[in-house]
Amino acid sequence: MTPFGFSLPGRVIFGRGEAGRAPGLIRALGNRGVLVHGADASRAAWLVDGLRAQGAAVLAVSCGAEPSLPMLRDALDRARPQGADWVCGLGGGSALDMAKALAALIPAPGGIMDHLEVVGRGLPLRVPPLPCVAIPTTAGTGAEATRNAVIGLPDHGRKVSIRDEGMLPRLAIVDPALTDGCPRGVTLASGLDALAQVIEPWLSCKATPLTDALAGPAILPGLQALMRLMQAEDPEARDRMAWTSLCGGIALANGGLGAVHGLAGVIGGLTGAAHGAICGALLGPVLDMNRRLTGDMPRLARLRADLAPALACPPDAVPVALADWARAQGLPGLAALGLDPARHQAVAEAALTSSSMHGNPVTPGIGDLVAALSAAS
């Protein structure tokens, strides 16, 4: 067996109602902290009140969109004087990424650009991050189990990461009840992202026995759960989607991703469109591209055979059927998300340099990526 390693959050708690334990578990990390939440502060009131009831001093920071460099600078200026012992993120992937970035940078002696990849110096952290607690309220990014924070740079038209082993959350509390009633469009986009994040590590050239054990068995149940949620609210389906998302976060952190995320990072930086929607639009076309380029590698053939009954199509038609199903549920294409087809060539060229692309089972050419972008438009 080829040697491999893996990294995980310090502790993961999964299950309905488990979020009720959060105030006590967070308070045990220290007296003062920063709580990052989404756009609606009222959805975080239960946790803020619970922490303050236990005597904790809490600074609440809103992150209502995918974090950008200006947003991070503003949040950091507010958070550093707090003298925080911990940082907690409660929300979707955006809030969790902001929380991880703040936990890393509050104690860091340098500036943000010292640690940003691609456009910055990409230096490792010299001081350990503050303990970070991640509590997702959507089932999509798996950010509760990853060691990076994605930051948008509007002036550069890119999204890049701050990345360090120490950025893995100290504690991840995955309570599917927090995702109940999530809006249909958000459920669809985030669910397709979760699906991409178990499919791509399963197909990745960096896959390991650990990522195989987590990602492979989560793919079909994840798709079935998402299809169910497009029909009706269903707690059991919410549970399965939360598990799929957690498995995807662990798998991508340890086994890499692929062309879907390689392209999505560039497109998100250019358009500002939601990451999950971009990944959802790309998933079917990229699967079809990889089928053509690999001659239908055994894992991809198995994937298509497994998903065909759920999509009511022959195995050969799975990539197109998946894309058609997502569109029928209301997912927009890349053009509607703001990507001008005239930018396809530039997006393809930039995506080839992304870290995610290194996990794709085969290295695509510019023309292959342009064709996938056109199919996703």
Tab-separated table of C-alpha atoms in Angstrom:
chain	number	residue	atom	x	y	z
A	1	MET	CA	0.000	0.000	0.000
A	2	THR	CA	1.310	3.447	-0.889
A	3	PRO	CA	2.137	5.470	2.254
A	4	PHE	CA	-0.229	8.311	3.066
A	5	GLY	CA	-1.146	10.652	5.884
A	6	PHE	CA	-4.292	12.477	6.856
A	7	SER	CA	-5.400	15.499	8.837
A	8	LEU	CA	-8.672	15.945	10.700
A	9	PRO	CA	-10.323	18.520	12.958
A	10	GLY	CA	-9.330	18.074	16.581
A	11	ARG	CA	-12.812	16.811	17.455
A	12	VAL	CA	-15.987	16.265	15.440
A	13	ILE	CA	-19.445	16.039	17.001
A	14	PHE	CA	-22.237	14.984	14.622
A	15	GLY	CA	-25.954	14.664	15.259
A	16	ARG	CA	-29.280	16.384	15.668
A	17	GLY	CA	-29.434	18.565	18.762
A	18	GLU	CA	-25.679	18.481	19.330
A	19	ALA	CA	-25.369	22.237	18.713
A	20	GLY	CA	-26.966	22.724	22.122
A	21	ARG	CA	-23.634	21.687	23.631
A	22	ALA	CA	-21.768	24.460	21.837
A	23	PRO	CA	-21.856	27.237	24.484
A	24	GLY	CA	-20.265	25.096	27.160
A	25	LEU	CA	-17.699	23.531	24.848
A	26	ILE	CA	-16.676	26.908	23.423
A	27	ARG	CA	-16.604	28.622	26.809
A	28	ALA	CA	-14.134	25.992	27.994
A	29	LEU	CA	-11.635	27.413	25.483
A	30	GLY	CA	-11.464	30.796	27.190
A	31	ASN	CA	-13.250	33.878	28.456
A	32	ARG	CA	-13.222	36.022	25.321
A	33	GLY	CA	-13.980	35.224	21.736
A	34	VAL	CA	-15.112	36.258	18.279
A	35	LEU	CA	-18.251	34.769	16.753
A	36	VAL	CA	-18.566	35.010	12.966
A	37	HIS	CA	-22.095	34.557	11.662
A	38	GLY	CA	-23.931	35.022	8.370
A	39	ALA	CA	-25.961	37.994	7.169
A	40	ASP	CA	-28.859	37.377	9.591
A	41	ALA	CA	-27.584	38.038	13.105
A	42	SER	CA	-30.804	36.695	14.611
A	43	ARG	CA	-29.847	33.158	13.538
A	44	ALA	CA	-26.790	33.383	15.804
A	45	ALA	CA	-28.599	34.895	18.804
A	46	TRP	CA	-29.018	31.515	20.519
A	47	LEU	CA	-25.262	30.987	20.573
A	48	VAL	CA	-24.345	34.567	21.503
A	49	ASP	CA	-26.853	34.482	24.366
A	50	GLY	CA	-25.679	31.042	25.466
A	51	LEU	CA	-22.056	32.139	25.590
A	52	ARG	CA	-22.801	35.374	27.408
A	53	ALA	CA	-24.943	33.494	29.901
A	54	GLN	CA	-21.806	31.529	30.767
A	55	GLY	CA	-19.826	34.727	31.297
A	56	ALA	CA	-18.033	34.884	27.972
A	57	ALA	CA	-17.280	38.226	26.309
A	58	VAL	CA	-18.329	37.832	22.664
A	59	LEU	CA	-17.650	40.062	19.676
A	60	ALA	CA	-20.102	39.221	16.886
A	61	VAL	CA	-18.868	39.711	13.315
A	62	SER	CA	-21.182	39.458	10.310
A	63	CYS	CA	-20.040	37.739	7.124
A	64	GLY	CA	-22.963	37.999	4.745
A	65	ALA	CA	-21.088	37.056	1.574
A	66	GLU	CA	-18.060	35.054	0.522
A	67	PRO	CA	-15.174	36.770	2.334
A	68	SER	CA	-13.089	39.249	0.380
A	69	LEU	CA	-9.800	40.896	1.286
A	70	PRO	CA	-11.497	44.190	2.286
A	71	MET	CA	-14.002	42.275	4.442
A	72	LEU	CA	-11.205	40.332	6.109
A	73	ARG	CA	-9.191	43.486	6.817
A	74	ASP	CA	-12.205	45.162	8.406
A	75	ALA	CA	-13.031	42.106	10.519
A	76	LEU	CA	-9.416	41.748	11.611
A	77	ASP	CA	-9.267	45.403	12.682
A	78	ARG	CA	-12.344	44.834	14.835
A	79	ALA	CA	-11.298	41.469	16.231
A	80	ARG	CA	-7.669	42.049	17.233
A	81	PRO	CA	-8.490	44.459	20.113
A	82	GLN	CA	-10.878	41.855	21.566
A	83	GLY	CA	-8.000	39.870	23.051
A	84	ALA	CA	-9.752	36.720	21.903
A	85	ASP	CA	-9.052	33.263	23.264
A	86	TRP	CA	-11.054	31.576	20.482
A	87	VAL	CA	-12.948	32.179	17.247
A	88	CYS	CA	-16.203	30.457	16.293
A	89	GLY	CA	-17.839	30.344	12.878
A	90	LEU	CA	-21.594	29.711	12.723
A	91	GLY	CA	-23.065	29.696	9.229
A	92	GLY	CA	-22.311	28.566	5.709
A	93	GLY	CA	-18.887	28.130	4.191
A	94	SER	CA	-18.333	31.889	4.012
A	95	ALA	CA	-18.724	32.389	7.763
A	96	LEU	CA	-16.568	29.350	8.505
A	97	ASP	CA	-13.804	30.542	6.163
A	98	MET	CA	-13.855	34.008	7.733
A	99	ALA	CA	-13.636	32.433	11.192
A	100	LYS	CA	-10.674	30.262	10.214
A	101	ALA	CA	-8.915	33.238	8.638
A	102	LEU	CA	-9.426	35.376	11.751
A	103	ALA	CA	-8.252	32.552	14.027
A	104	ALA	CA	-5.076	32.333	11.940
A	105	LEU	CA	-4.401	36.048	11.565
A	106	ILE	CA	-5.377	37.568	14.927
A	107	PRO	CA	-2.162	36.280	16.563
A	108	ALA	CA	-0.039	36.499	13.382
A	109	PRO	CA	2.700	39.142	13.539
A	110	GLY	CA	2.696	39.855	9.785
A	111	GLY	CA	0.084	41.181	7.399
A	112	ILE	CA	-2.585	39.323	5.468
A	113	MET	CA	-0.592	39.386	2.226
A	114	ASP	CA	2.228	37.483	3.919
A	115	HIS	CA	0.005	34.390	4.003
A	116	LEU	CA	-2.217	34.603	0.919
A	117	GLU	CA	-1.333	32.170	-1.844
A	118	VAL	CA	-0.736	33.198	-5.471
A	119	VAL	CA	-1.040	36.978	-5.045
A	120	GLY	CA	0.766	37.165	-1.698
A	121	ARG	CA	3.860	35.567	-0.232
A	122	GLY	CA	2.111	32.336	0.775
A	123	LEU	CA	4.186	32.022	3.943
A	124	PRO	CA	3.287	29.476	6.626
A	125	LEU	CA	1.972	30.798	9.893
A	126	ARG	CA	4.725	31.536	12.406
A	127	VAL	CA	2.381	31.614	15.415
A	128	PRO	CA	-0.261	28.920	16.017
A	129	PRO	CA	-3.817	30.040	15.234
A	130	LEU	CA	-6.364	30.595	17.974
A	131	PRO	CA	-8.632	27.616	18.633
A	132	CYS	CA	-11.407	27.670	16.038
A	133	VAL	CA	-14.862	26.133	16.398
A	134	ALA	CA	-16.844	25.499	13.215
A	135	ILE	CA	-20.628	25.025	13.266
A	136	PRO	CA	-22.060	24.755	9.740
A	137	THR	CA	-25.657	25.750	8.988
A	138	THR	CA	-25.593	24.588	5.363
A	139	ALA	CA	-24.590	21.228	3.896
A	140	GLY	CA	-22.110	22.090	1.197
A	141	THR	CA	-18.551	23.291	1.613
A	142	GLY	CA	-17.295	20.954	4.320
A	143	ALA	CA	-15.269	23.936	5.589
A	144	GLU	CA	-15.571	22.573	9.114
A	145	ALA	CA	-13.004	19.928	8.154
A	146	THR	CA	-10.531	21.826	5.940
A	147	ARG	CA	-7.274	23.623	6.677
A	148	ASN	CA	-7.698	26.671	4.475
A	149	ALA	CA	-9.826	29.793	4.138
A	150	VAL	CA	-10.800	31.077	0.689
A	151	ILE	CA	-10.560	34.849	0.274
A	152	GLY	CA	-11.723	36.842	-2.727
A	153	LEU	CA	-9.537	39.589	-4.172
A	154	PRO	CA	-11.809	41.845	-6.247
A	155	ASP	CA	-8.887	43.904	-7.579
A	156	HIS	CA	-7.229	40.767	-8.952
A	157	GLY	CA	-10.368	38.928	-10.050
A	158	ARG	CA	-9.220	35.835	-8.138
A	159	LYS	CA	-10.029	33.756	-5.098
A	160	VAL	CA	-7.039	32.442	-3.191
A	161	SER	CA	-6.435	30.707	0.116
A	162	ILE	CA	-4.703	31.175	3.390
A	163	ARG	CA	-3.588	27.633	4.079
A	164	ASP	CA	-1.911	26.008	7.062
A	165	GLU	CA	-2.173	22.707	8.903
A	166	GLY	CA	-2.922	24.628	12.088
A	167	MET	CA	-6.093	26.089	10.557
A	168	LEU	CA	-8.040	22.861	10.996
A	169	PRO	CA	-10.825	23.631	13.485
A	170	ARG	CA	-10.212	22.550	17.048
A	171	LEU	CA	-13.867	21.504	17.205
A	172	ALA	CA	-16.484	20.915	14.492
A	173	ILE	CA	-20.118	20.555	15.539
A	174	VAL	CA	-22.248	19.270	12.659
A	175	ASP	CA	-25.891	19.444	13.686
A	176	PRO	CA	-28.146	18.724	10.686
A	177	ALA	CA	-31.059	20.423	12.456
A	178	LEU	CA	-29.327	23.749	11.812
A	179	THR	CA	-29.841	23.145	8.077
A	180	ASP	CA	-33.573	22.442	8.357
A	181	GLY	CA	-35.618	24.878	6.287
A	182	CYS	CA	-32.617	26.128	4.335
A	183	PRO	CA	-33.961	27.914	1.197
A	184	ARG	CA	-34.409	25.655	-1.790
A	185	GLY	CA	-31.918	27.479	-4.010
A	186	VAL	CA	-29.241	27.459	-1.315
A	187	THR	CA	-29.931	23.781	-0.631
A	188	LEU	CA	-29.485	22.975	-4.319
A	189	ALA	CA	-26.277	24.945	-4.854
A	190	SER	CA	-24.636	23.909	-1.588
A	191	GLY	CA	-25.769	20.314	-2.060
A	192	LEU	CA	-24.210	20.124	-5.521
A	193	ASP	CA	-21.002	21.510	-4.031
A	194	ALA	CA	-21.108	18.770	-1.381
A	195	LEU	CA	-21.691	16.204	-4.118
A	196	ALA	CA	-18.748	17.544	-6.142
A	197	GLN	CA	-16.589	17.326	-3.036
A	198	VAL	CA	-17.143	13.608	-2.637
A	199	ILE	CA	-16.981	12.858	-6.366
A	200	GLU	CA	-13.747	14.729	-7.072
A	201	PRO	CA	-11.716	13.181	-4.197
A	202	TRP	CA	-13.049	9.751	-5.245
A	203	LEU	CA	-11.708	10.308	-8.775
A	204	SER	CA	-8.606	12.230	-7.679
A	205	CYS	CA	-5.135	11.024	-8.593
A	206	LYS	CA	-4.289	11.845	-4.953
A	207	ALA	CA	-6.952	9.560	-3.468
A	208	THR	CA	-6.001	7.491	-0.416
A	209	PRO	CA	-7.650	4.569	1.403
A	210	LEU	CA	-9.055	7.063	3.911
A	211	THR	CA	-10.593	9.363	1.311
A	212	ASP	CA	-11.933	6.367	-0.603
A	213	ALA	CA	-13.614	5.070	2.549
A	214	LEU	CA	-15.350	8.391	3.158
A	215	ALA	CA	-16.045	9.746	-0.318
A	216	GLY	CA	-17.125	6.693	-2.287
A	217	PRO	CA	-19.997	5.538	-0.040
A	218	ALA	CA	-21.319	9.119	0.341
A	219	ILE	CA	-21.886	9.852	-3.369
A	220	LEU	CA	-25.119	8.030	-4.172
A	221	PRO	CA	-26.825	8.727	-0.798
A	222	GLY	CA	-25.842	12.376	-1.189
A	223	LEU	CA	-27.454	12.628	-4.614
A	224	GLN	CA	-30.571	10.796	-3.436
A	225	ALA	CA	-30.882	13.091	-0.419
A	226	LEU	CA	-30.522	16.200	-2.561
A	227	MET	CA	-33.131	14.934	-4.996
A	228	ARG	CA	-35.483	14.308	-2.081
A	229	LEU	CA	-34.947	17.830	-0.712
A	230	MET	CA	-35.880	19.310	-4.063
A	231	GLN	CA	-39.277	17.660	-3.583
A	232	ALA	CA	-39.962	18.278	0.109
A	233	GLU	CA	-38.393	19.152	3.433
A	234	ASP	CA	-37.105	15.932	5.005
A	235	PRO	CA	-35.032	15.688	8.216
A	236	GLU	CA	-33.517	12.339	7.200
A	237	ALA	CA	-32.379	13.807	3.877
A	238	ARG	CA	-30.930	16.807	5.721
A	239	ASP	CA	-28.985	14.390	7.944
A	240	ARG	CA	-27.581	12.561	4.911
A	241	MET	CA	-26.587	15.816	3.204
A	242	ALA	CA	-24.798	17.029	6.338
A	243	TRP	CA	-22.882	13.742	6.452
A	244	THR	CA	-22.034	14.006	2.750
A	245	SER	CA	-20.724	17.527	3.290
A	246	LEU	CA	-18.568	16.498	6.257
A	247	CYS	CA	-17.170	13.512	4.332
A	248	GLY	CA	-16.394	15.813	1.412
A	249	GLY	CA	-14.548	18.286	3.603
A	250	ILE	CA	-12.345	15.569	5.092
A	251	ALA	CA	-11.822	13.910	1.704
A	252	LEU	CA	-10.841	17.065	-0.165
A	253	ALA	CA	-8.472	18.145	2.599
A	254	ASN	CA	-6.656	14.813	2.340
A	255	GLY	CA	-7.174	13.650	-1.253
A	256	GLY	CA	-7.488	16.753	-3.392
A	257	LEU	CA	-10.179	17.914	-5.785
A	258	GLY	CA	-10.200	18.355	-9.557
A	259	ALA	CA	-11.184	20.465	-12.531
A	260	VAL	CA	-14.589	21.484	-11.135
A	261	HIS	CA	-12.959	23.360	-8.285
A	262	GLY	CA	-9.971	24.411	-10.358
A	263	LEU	CA	-12.333	26.266	-12.689
A	264	ALA	CA	-14.720	27.391	-9.957
A	265	GLY	CA	-12.067	29.308	-8.044
A	266	VAL	CA	-11.222	31.391	-11.083
A	267	ILE	CA	-14.853	31.953	-12.078
A	268	GLY	CA	-15.823	32.970	-8.566
A	269	GLY	CA	-13.069	35.570	-8.479
A	270	LEU	CA	-14.184	37.021	-11.800
A	271	THR	CA	-17.936	37.041	-11.238
A	272	GLY	CA	-18.571	37.013	-7.496
A	273	ALA	CA	-21.167	34.284	-8.085
A	274	ALA	CA	-21.893	31.747	-5.363
A	275	HIS	CA	-19.290	28.996	-5.235
A	276	GLY	CA	-21.811	26.161	-4.909
A	277	ALA	CA	-23.795	27.312	-7.942
A	278	ILE	CA	-20.616	27.468	-10.030
A	279	CYS	CA	-19.573	23.971	-8.959
A	280	GLY	CA	-23.057	22.649	-9.660
A	281	ALA	CA	-23.024	24.045	-13.186
A	282	LEU	CA	-19.595	22.551	-13.873
A	283	LEU	CA	-20.025	19.095	-12.329
A	284	GLY	CA	-21.760	17.309	-15.218
A	285	PRO	CA	-19.648	18.859	-18.010
A	286	VAL	CA	-16.384	18.122	-16.170
A	287	LEU	CA	-17.411	14.508	-15.553
A	288	ASP	CA	-18.102	14.209	-19.273
A	289	MET	CA	-14.722	15.792	-20.082
A	290	ASN	CA	-12.897	13.369	-17.796
A	291	ARG	CA	-14.741	10.413	-19.335
A	292	ARG	CA	-13.497	11.380	-22.777
A	293	LEU	CA	-9.947	12.107	-21.649
A	294	THR	CA	-9.458	8.973	-19.539
A	295	GLY	CA	-11.181	6.512	-21.826
A	296	ASP	CA	-13.677	5.983	-18.990
A	297	MET	CA	-11.366	5.066	-16.120
A	298	PRO	CA	-12.737	2.230	-13.922
A	299	ARG	CA	-13.703	4.545	-11.067
A	300	LEU	CA	-15.591	6.858	-13.376
A	301	ALA	CA	-17.351	3.914	-15.021
A	302	ARG	CA	-18.367	2.658	-11.572
A	303	LEU	CA	-19.599	6.119	-10.597
A	304	ARG	CA	-21.739	6.354	-13.707
A	305	ALA	CA	-23.180	2.897	-13.136
A	306	ASP	CA	-24.017	3.735	-9.515
A	307	LEU	CA	-25.757	7.023	-10.324
A	308	ALA	CA	-27.635	5.888	-13.446
A	309	PRO	CA	-30.682	4.402	-11.626
A	310	ALA	CA	-31.162	7.558	-9.526
A	311	LEU	CA	-31.081	9.705	-12.661
A	312	ALA	CA	-33.192	7.215	-14.658
A	313	CYS	CA	-30.739	7.096	-17.540
A	314	PRO	CA	-28.136	4.752	-19.074
A	315	PRO	CA	-24.675	4.964	-17.454
A	316	ASP	CA	-23.215	6.700	-20.529
A	317	ALA	CA	-25.731	9.519	-20.103
A	318	VAL	CA	-25.080	10.245	-16.402
A	319	PRO	CA	-22.987	13.447	-16.835
A	320	VAL	CA	-25.546	15.056	-19.131
A	321	ALA	CA	-28.495	13.771	-17.081
A	322	LEU	CA	-26.996	15.198	-13.887
A	323	ALA	CA	-26.501	18.596	-15.545
A	324	ASP	CA	-30.023	18.513	-16.983
A	325	TRP	CA	-31.513	17.593	-13.606
A	326	ALA	CA	-29.726	20.477	-11.867
A	327	ARG	CA	-30.950	22.938	-14.528
A	328	ALA	CA	-34.497	21.608	-14.174
A	329	GLN	CA	-34.342	22.345	-10.438
A	330	GLY	CA	-33.482	25.970	-11.179
A	331	LEU	CA	-29.684	26.007	-11.129
A	332	PRO	CA	-28.398	28.751	-13.459
A	333	GLY	CA	-25.692	28.162	-16.035
A	334	LEU	CA	-22.367	29.968	-16.028
A	335	ALA	CA	-23.549	32.713	-18.379
A	336	ALA	CA	-26.452	33.543	-16.063
A	337	LEU	CA	-23.961	33.556	-13.179
A	338	GLY	CA	-22.037	36.325	-14.918
A	339	LEU	CA	-19.310	34.553	-16.898
A	340	ASP	CA	-18.928	36.071	-20.367
A	341	PRO	CA	-18.152	33.291	-22.899
A	342	ALA	CA	-15.412	35.565	-24.234
A	343	ARG	CA	-13.546	34.866	-20.956
A	344	HIS	CA	-13.576	31.074	-21.327
A	345	GLN	CA	-10.054	30.881	-22.724
A	346	ALA	CA	-8.618	33.082	-19.980
A	347	VAL	CA	-10.487	31.121	-17.285
A	348	ALA	CA	-9.149	27.835	-18.649
A	349	GLU	CA	-5.575	29.135	-18.716
A	350	ALA	CA	-5.778	30.438	-15.143
A	351	ALA	CA	-7.457	27.274	-13.857
A	352	LEU	CA	-4.593	25.076	-15.047
A	353	THR	CA	-2.357	26.734	-12.445
A	354	SER	CA	-4.751	26.180	-9.533
A	355	SER	CA	-3.936	23.727	-6.755
A	356	SER	CA	-7.294	21.970	-7.176
A	357	MET	CA	-6.497	21.066	-10.767
A	358	HIS	CA	-3.558	18.954	-9.604
A	359	GLY	CA	-5.974	16.320	-8.284
A	360	ASN	CA	-7.860	15.855	-11.544
A	361	PRO	CA	-7.427	12.265	-12.768
A	362	VAL	CA	-5.939	13.529	-16.049
A	363	THR	CA	-4.426	16.864	-17.042
A	364	PRO	CA	-6.835	18.545	-19.462
A	365	GLY	CA	-5.853	20.860	-22.263
A	366	ILE	CA	-7.074	24.409	-22.677
A	367	GLY	CA	-9.482	23.268	-25.382
A	368	ASP	CA	-10.920	20.573	-23.122
A	369	LEU	CA	-11.627	23.093	-20.382
A	370	VAL	CA	-13.108	25.603	-22.810
A	371	ALA	CA	-15.473	22.907	-24.083
A	372	ALA	CA	-16.541	22.089	-20.503
A	373	LEU	CA	-17.126	25.783	-19.795
A	374	SER	CA	-19.257	26.094	-22.922
A	375	ALA	CA	-21.334	23.064	-21.923
A	376	ALA	CA	-21.849	24.564	-18.453
A	377	SER	CA	-23.018	27.897	-19.798
